[in-house]
mmCIF file of C-alpha atoms and ligand atoms in Angstrom:
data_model
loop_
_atom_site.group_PDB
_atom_site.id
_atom_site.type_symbol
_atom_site.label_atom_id
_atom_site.label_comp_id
_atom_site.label_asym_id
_atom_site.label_seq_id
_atom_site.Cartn_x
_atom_site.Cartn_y
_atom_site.Cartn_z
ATOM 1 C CA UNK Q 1 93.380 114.641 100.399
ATOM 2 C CA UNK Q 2 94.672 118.191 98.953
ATOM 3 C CA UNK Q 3 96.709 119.784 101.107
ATOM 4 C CA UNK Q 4 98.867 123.347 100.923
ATOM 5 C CA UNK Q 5 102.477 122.911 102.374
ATOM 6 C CA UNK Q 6 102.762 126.970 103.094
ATOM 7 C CA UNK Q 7 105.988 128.798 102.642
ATOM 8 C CA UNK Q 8 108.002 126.286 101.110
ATOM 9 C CA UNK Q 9 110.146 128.717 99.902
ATOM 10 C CA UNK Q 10 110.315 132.304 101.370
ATOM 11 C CA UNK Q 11 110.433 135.689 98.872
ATOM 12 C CA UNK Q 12 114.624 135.703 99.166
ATOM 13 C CA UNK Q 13 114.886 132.021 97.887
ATOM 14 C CA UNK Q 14 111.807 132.745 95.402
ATOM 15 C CA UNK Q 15 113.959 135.830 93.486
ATOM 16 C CA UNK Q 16 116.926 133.432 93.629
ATOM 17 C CA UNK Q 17 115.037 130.799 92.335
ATOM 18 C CA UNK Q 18 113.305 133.400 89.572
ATOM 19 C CA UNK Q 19 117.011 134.321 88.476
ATOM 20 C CA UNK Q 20 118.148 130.906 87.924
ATOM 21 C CA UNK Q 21 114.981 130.090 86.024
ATOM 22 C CA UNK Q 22 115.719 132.892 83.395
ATOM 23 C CA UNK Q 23 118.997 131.564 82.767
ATOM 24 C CA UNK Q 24 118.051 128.150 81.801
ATOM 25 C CA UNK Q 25 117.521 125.995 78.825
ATOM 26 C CA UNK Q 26 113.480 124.928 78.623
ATOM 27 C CA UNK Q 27 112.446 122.399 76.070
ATOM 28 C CA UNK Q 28 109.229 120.595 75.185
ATOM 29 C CA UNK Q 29 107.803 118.850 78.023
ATOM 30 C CA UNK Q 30 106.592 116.292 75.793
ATOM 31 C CA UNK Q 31 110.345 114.706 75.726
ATOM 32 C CA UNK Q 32 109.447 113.655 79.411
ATOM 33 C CA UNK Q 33 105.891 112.609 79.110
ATOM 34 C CA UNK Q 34 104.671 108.795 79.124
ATOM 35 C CA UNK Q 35 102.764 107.938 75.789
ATOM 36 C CA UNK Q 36 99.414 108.790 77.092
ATOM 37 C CA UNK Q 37 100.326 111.969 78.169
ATOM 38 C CA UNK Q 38 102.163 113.284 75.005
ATOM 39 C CA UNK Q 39 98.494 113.658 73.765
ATOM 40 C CA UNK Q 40 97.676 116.283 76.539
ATOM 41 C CA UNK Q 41 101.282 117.917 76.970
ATOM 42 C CA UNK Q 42 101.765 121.190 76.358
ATOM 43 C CA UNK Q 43 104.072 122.758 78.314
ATOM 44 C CA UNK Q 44 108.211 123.147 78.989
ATOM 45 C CA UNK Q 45 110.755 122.096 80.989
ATOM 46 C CA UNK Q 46 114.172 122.821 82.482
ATOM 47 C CA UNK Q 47 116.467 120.671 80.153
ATOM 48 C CA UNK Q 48 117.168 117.909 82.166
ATOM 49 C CA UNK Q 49 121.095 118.870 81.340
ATOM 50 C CA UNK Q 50 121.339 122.383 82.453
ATOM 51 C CA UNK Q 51 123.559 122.706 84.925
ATOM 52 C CA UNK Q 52 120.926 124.833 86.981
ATOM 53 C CA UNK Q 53 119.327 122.259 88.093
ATOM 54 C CA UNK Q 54 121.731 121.477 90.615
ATOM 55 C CA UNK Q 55 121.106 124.965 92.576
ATOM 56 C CA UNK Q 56 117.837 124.154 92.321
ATOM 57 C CA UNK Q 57 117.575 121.277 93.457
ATOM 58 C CA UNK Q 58 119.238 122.276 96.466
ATOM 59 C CA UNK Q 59 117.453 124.976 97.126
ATOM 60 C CA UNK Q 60 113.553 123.844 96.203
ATOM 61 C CA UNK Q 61 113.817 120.445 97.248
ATOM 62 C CA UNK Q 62 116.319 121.597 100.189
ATOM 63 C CA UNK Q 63 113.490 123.115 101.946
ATOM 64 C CA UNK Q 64 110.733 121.182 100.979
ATOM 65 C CA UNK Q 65 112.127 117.923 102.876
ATOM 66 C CA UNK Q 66 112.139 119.876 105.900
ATOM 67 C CA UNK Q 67 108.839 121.582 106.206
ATOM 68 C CA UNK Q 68 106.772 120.440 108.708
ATOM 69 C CA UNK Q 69 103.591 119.956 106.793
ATOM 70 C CA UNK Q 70 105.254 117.717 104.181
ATOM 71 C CA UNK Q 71 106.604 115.531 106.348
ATOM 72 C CA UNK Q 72 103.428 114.652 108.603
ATOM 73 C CA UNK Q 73 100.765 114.831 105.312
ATOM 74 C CA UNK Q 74 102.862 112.704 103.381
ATOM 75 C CA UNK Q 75 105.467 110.498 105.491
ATOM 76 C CA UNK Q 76 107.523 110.457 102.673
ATOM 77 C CA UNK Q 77 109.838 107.267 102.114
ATOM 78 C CA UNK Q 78 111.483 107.930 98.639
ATOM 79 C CA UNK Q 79 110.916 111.833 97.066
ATOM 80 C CA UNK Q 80 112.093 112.164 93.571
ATOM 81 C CA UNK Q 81 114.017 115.012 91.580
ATOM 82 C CA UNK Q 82 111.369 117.550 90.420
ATOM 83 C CA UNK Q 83 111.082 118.799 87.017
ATOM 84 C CA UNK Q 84 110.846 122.574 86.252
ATOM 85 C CA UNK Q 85 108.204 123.149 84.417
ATOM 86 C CA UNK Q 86 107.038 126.702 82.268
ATOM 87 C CA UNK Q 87 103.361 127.356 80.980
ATOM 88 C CA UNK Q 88 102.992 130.215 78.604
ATOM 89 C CA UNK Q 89 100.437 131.543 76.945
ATOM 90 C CA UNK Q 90 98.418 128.830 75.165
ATOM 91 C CA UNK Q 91 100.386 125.968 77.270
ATOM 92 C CA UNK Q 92 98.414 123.493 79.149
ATOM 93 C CA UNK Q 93 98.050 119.901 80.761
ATOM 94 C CA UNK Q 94 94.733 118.062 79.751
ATOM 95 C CA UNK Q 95 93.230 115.113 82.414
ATOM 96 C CA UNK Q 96 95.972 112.669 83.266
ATOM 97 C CA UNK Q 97 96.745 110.773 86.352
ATOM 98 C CA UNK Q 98 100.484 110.076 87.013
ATOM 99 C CA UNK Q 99 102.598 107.630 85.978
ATOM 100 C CA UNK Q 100 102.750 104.712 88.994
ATOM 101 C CA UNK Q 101 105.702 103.748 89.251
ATOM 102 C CA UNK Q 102 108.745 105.972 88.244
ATOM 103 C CA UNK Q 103 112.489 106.596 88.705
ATOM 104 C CA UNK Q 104 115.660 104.746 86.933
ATOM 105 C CA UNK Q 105 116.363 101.109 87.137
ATOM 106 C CA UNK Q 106 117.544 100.618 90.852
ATOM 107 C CA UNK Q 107 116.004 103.741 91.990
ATOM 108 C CA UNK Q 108 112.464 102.758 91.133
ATOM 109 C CA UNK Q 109 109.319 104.356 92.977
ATOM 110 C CA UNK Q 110 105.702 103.657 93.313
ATOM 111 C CA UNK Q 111 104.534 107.052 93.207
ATOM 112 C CA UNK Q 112 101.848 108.037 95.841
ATOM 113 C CA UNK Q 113 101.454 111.477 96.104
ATOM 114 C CA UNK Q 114 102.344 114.525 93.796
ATOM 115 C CA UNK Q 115 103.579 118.042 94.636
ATOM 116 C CA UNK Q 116 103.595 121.243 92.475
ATOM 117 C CA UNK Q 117 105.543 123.847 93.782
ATOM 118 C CA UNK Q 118 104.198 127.519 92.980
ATOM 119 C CA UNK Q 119 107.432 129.735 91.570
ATOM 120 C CA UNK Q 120 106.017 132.878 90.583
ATOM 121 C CA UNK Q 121 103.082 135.210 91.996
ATOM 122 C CA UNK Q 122 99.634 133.568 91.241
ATOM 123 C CA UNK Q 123 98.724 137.449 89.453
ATOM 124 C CA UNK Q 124 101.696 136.445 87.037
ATOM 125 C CA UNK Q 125 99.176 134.908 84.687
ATOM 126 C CA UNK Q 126 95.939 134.226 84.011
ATOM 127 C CA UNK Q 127 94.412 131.047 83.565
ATOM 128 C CA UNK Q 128 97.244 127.968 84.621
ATOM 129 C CA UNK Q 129 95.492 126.604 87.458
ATOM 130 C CA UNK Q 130 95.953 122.734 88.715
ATOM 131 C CA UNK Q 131 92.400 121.489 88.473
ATOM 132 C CA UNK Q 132 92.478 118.260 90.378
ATOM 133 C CA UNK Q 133 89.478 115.964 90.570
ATOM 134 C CA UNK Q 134 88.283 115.085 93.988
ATOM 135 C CA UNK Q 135 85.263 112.837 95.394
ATOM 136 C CA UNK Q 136 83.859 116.235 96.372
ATOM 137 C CA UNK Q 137 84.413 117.655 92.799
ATOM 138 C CA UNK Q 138 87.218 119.093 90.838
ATOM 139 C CA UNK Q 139 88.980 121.606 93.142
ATOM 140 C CA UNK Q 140 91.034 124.660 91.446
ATOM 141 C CA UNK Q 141 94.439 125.255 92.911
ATOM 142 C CA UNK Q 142 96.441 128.348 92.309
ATOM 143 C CA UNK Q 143 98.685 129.398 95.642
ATOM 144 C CA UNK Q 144 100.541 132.120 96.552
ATOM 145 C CA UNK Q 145 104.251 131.924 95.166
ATOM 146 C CA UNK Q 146 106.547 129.821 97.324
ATOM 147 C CA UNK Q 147 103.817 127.520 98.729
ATOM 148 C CA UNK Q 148 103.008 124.401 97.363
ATOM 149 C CA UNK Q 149 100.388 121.399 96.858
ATOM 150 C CA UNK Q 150 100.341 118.130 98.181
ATOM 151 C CA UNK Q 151 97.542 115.347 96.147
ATOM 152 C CA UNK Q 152 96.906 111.619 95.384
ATOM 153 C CA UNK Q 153 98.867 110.679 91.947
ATOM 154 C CA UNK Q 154 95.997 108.559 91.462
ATOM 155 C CA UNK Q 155 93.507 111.377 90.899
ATOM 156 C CA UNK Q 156 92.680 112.622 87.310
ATOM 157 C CA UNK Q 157 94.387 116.370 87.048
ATOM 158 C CA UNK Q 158 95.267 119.102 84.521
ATOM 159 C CA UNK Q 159 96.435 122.137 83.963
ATOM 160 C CA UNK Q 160 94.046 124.753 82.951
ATOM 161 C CA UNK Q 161 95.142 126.835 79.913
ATOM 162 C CA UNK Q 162 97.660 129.732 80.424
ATOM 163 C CA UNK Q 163 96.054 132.926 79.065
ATOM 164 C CA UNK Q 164 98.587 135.651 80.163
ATOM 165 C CA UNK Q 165 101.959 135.998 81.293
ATOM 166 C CA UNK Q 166 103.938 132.805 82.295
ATOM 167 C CA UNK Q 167 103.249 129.924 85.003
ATOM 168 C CA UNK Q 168 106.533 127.950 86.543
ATOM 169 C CA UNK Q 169 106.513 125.221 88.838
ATOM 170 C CA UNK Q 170 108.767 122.640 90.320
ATOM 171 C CA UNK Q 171 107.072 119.173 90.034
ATOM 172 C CA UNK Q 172 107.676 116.365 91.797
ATOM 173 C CA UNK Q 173 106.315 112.885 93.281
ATOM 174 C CA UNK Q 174 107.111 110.579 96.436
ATOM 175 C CA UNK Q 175 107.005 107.150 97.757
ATOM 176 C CA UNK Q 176 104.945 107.066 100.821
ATOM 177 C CA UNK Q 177 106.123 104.508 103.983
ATOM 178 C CA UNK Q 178 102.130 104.534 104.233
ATOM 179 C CA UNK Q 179 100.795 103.283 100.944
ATOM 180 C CA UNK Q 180 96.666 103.976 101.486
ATOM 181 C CA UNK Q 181 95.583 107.435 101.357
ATOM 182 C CA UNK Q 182 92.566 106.807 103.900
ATOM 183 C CA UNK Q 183 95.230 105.559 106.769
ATOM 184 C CA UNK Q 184 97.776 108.961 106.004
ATOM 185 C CA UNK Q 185 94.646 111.297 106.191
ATOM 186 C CA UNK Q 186 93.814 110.082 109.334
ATOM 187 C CA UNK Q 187 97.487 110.217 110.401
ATOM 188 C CA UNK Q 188 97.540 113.788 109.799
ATOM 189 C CA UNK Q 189 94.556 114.214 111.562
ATOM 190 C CA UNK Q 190 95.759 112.838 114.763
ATOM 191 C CA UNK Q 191 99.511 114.580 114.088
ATOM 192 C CA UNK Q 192 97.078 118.014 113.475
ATOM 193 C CA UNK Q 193 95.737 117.079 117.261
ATOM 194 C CA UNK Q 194 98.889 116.037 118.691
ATOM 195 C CA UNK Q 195 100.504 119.490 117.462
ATOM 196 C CA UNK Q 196 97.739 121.310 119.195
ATOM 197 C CA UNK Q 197 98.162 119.488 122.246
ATOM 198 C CA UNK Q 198 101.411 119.879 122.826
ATOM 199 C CA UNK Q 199 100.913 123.678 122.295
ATOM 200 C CA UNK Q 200 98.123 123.658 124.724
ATOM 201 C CA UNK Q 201 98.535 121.284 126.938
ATOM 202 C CA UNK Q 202 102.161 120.590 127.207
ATOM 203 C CA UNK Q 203 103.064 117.660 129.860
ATOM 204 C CA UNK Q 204 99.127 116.541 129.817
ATOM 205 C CA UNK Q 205 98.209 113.133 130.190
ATOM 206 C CA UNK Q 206 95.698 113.661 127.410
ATOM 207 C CA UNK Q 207 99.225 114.956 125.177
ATOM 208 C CA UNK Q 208 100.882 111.894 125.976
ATOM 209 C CA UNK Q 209 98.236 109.591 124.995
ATOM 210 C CA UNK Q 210 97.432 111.085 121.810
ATOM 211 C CA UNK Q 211 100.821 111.506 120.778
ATOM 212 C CA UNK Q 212 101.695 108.082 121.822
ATOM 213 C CA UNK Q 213 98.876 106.416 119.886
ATOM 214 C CA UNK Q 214 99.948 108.574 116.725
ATOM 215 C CA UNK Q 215 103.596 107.524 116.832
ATOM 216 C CA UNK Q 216 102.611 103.696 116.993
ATOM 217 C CA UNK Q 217 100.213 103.918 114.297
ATOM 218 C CA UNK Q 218 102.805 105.400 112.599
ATOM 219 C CA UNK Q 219 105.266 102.612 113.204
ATOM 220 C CA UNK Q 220 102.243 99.768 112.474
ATOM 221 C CA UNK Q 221 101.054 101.192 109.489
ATOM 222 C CA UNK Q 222 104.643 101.903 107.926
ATOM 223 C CA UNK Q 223 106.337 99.886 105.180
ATOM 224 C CA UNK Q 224 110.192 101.031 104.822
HETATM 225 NI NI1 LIG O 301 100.397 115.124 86.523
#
């Protein structure tokens, strides 16, 4: 399940975001990558000691815990720090799927799904976009700046090749409390349905039902 998480971050946060990025410190995102994935590599990111990463953080992540969206598609349990990642021209990320379990000792993660966060226009650059492979075939992704992308770790992705101007993205992955895909898709399904119930058809019994059964599948199908 692909899914875009709109308006993550709005165009105020997005030029503060854009000033922070051009004063930090990138280096090879190959320091980061697992063996496999050194082969495919080619990109950078935000040195994992500038001291920008802090604002960031807060801002980025801030507002992606909140939004809506996220939390129903992805009932996140553990979400962790993102990497900042630049493509320039030439840069790219050949087929990979993510590493499955991340995070320190004592802050380990199984990670479940993966989100890119777009930081700069889409007509930035040319080439760059996230080609992820899906049972209904590989699906190009290239949103608006600010929004973002929610997909399965598990499935093959890359990068397509940067062939003007400059791609950045925040990166990150997440622990679901609902470990199979199949049972969160139809989770957001029914949240999708409960969301338009209560919008049209507020104090229904039908509302009640509905949103009833979706909070106790919820709670059955939820390891924490
Ligand atoms: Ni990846």
């Amino acid at each position: 399940m692909l899914i875009t998480i709109p308006e993550v971050l709005n165009a105020e946060e997005l030029s503060v975001v854009a000033d922070l990025l051009t004063k930090a410190t990138f280096v090879d995102g190959k320091l980061s990558a697992g063996q496999e994935a050194t082969r495919v590599k080619h990109n950078e990111e935000l040195s994992g000691q500038d001291q920008l990463i802090t604002p960031l953080n807060n801002l980025v992540m801030g507002k992606l815990v909140q939004h809506p969206t996220y939390l129903a598609a992805a009932l996140p349990l553990k979400i962790a720090a993102p990497y900042y990642a630049r493509y320039s021209k030439g840069m790219s990320y050949g087929n990979h799927v993510d590493d499955p379990v991340m995070g320190p000792p004592g802050q380990r993660y199984r990670s479940d799904c993966s989100i890119t966060v777009f930081l700069n226009r889409p007509d930035d650059y040319d080439g760059g976009e996230l080609m992820i492979q899906t049972s209904f075939g590989e699906q190009k992704v290239k949103l608006k700046a600010g929004d973002a992308v929610l997909y399965p770790s598990s499935s093959t992705h890359r990068v397509a090749e940067v062939t003007r101007g400059e791609r950045l993205v925040a990166v990150t992955w997440l622990q679901s409390s609902v470990r199979e895909p199949s049972q969160r898709e139809l989770l957001y399904s029914m949240y999708q349905a409960r969301e338009l119930l209560l919008r049209n058809a507020k104090g229904g019994t039908e509302t009640e039902l509905v949103s009833n059964a979706y909070v106790n599948l919820v709670r059955m199908w939820s390891d924490v």
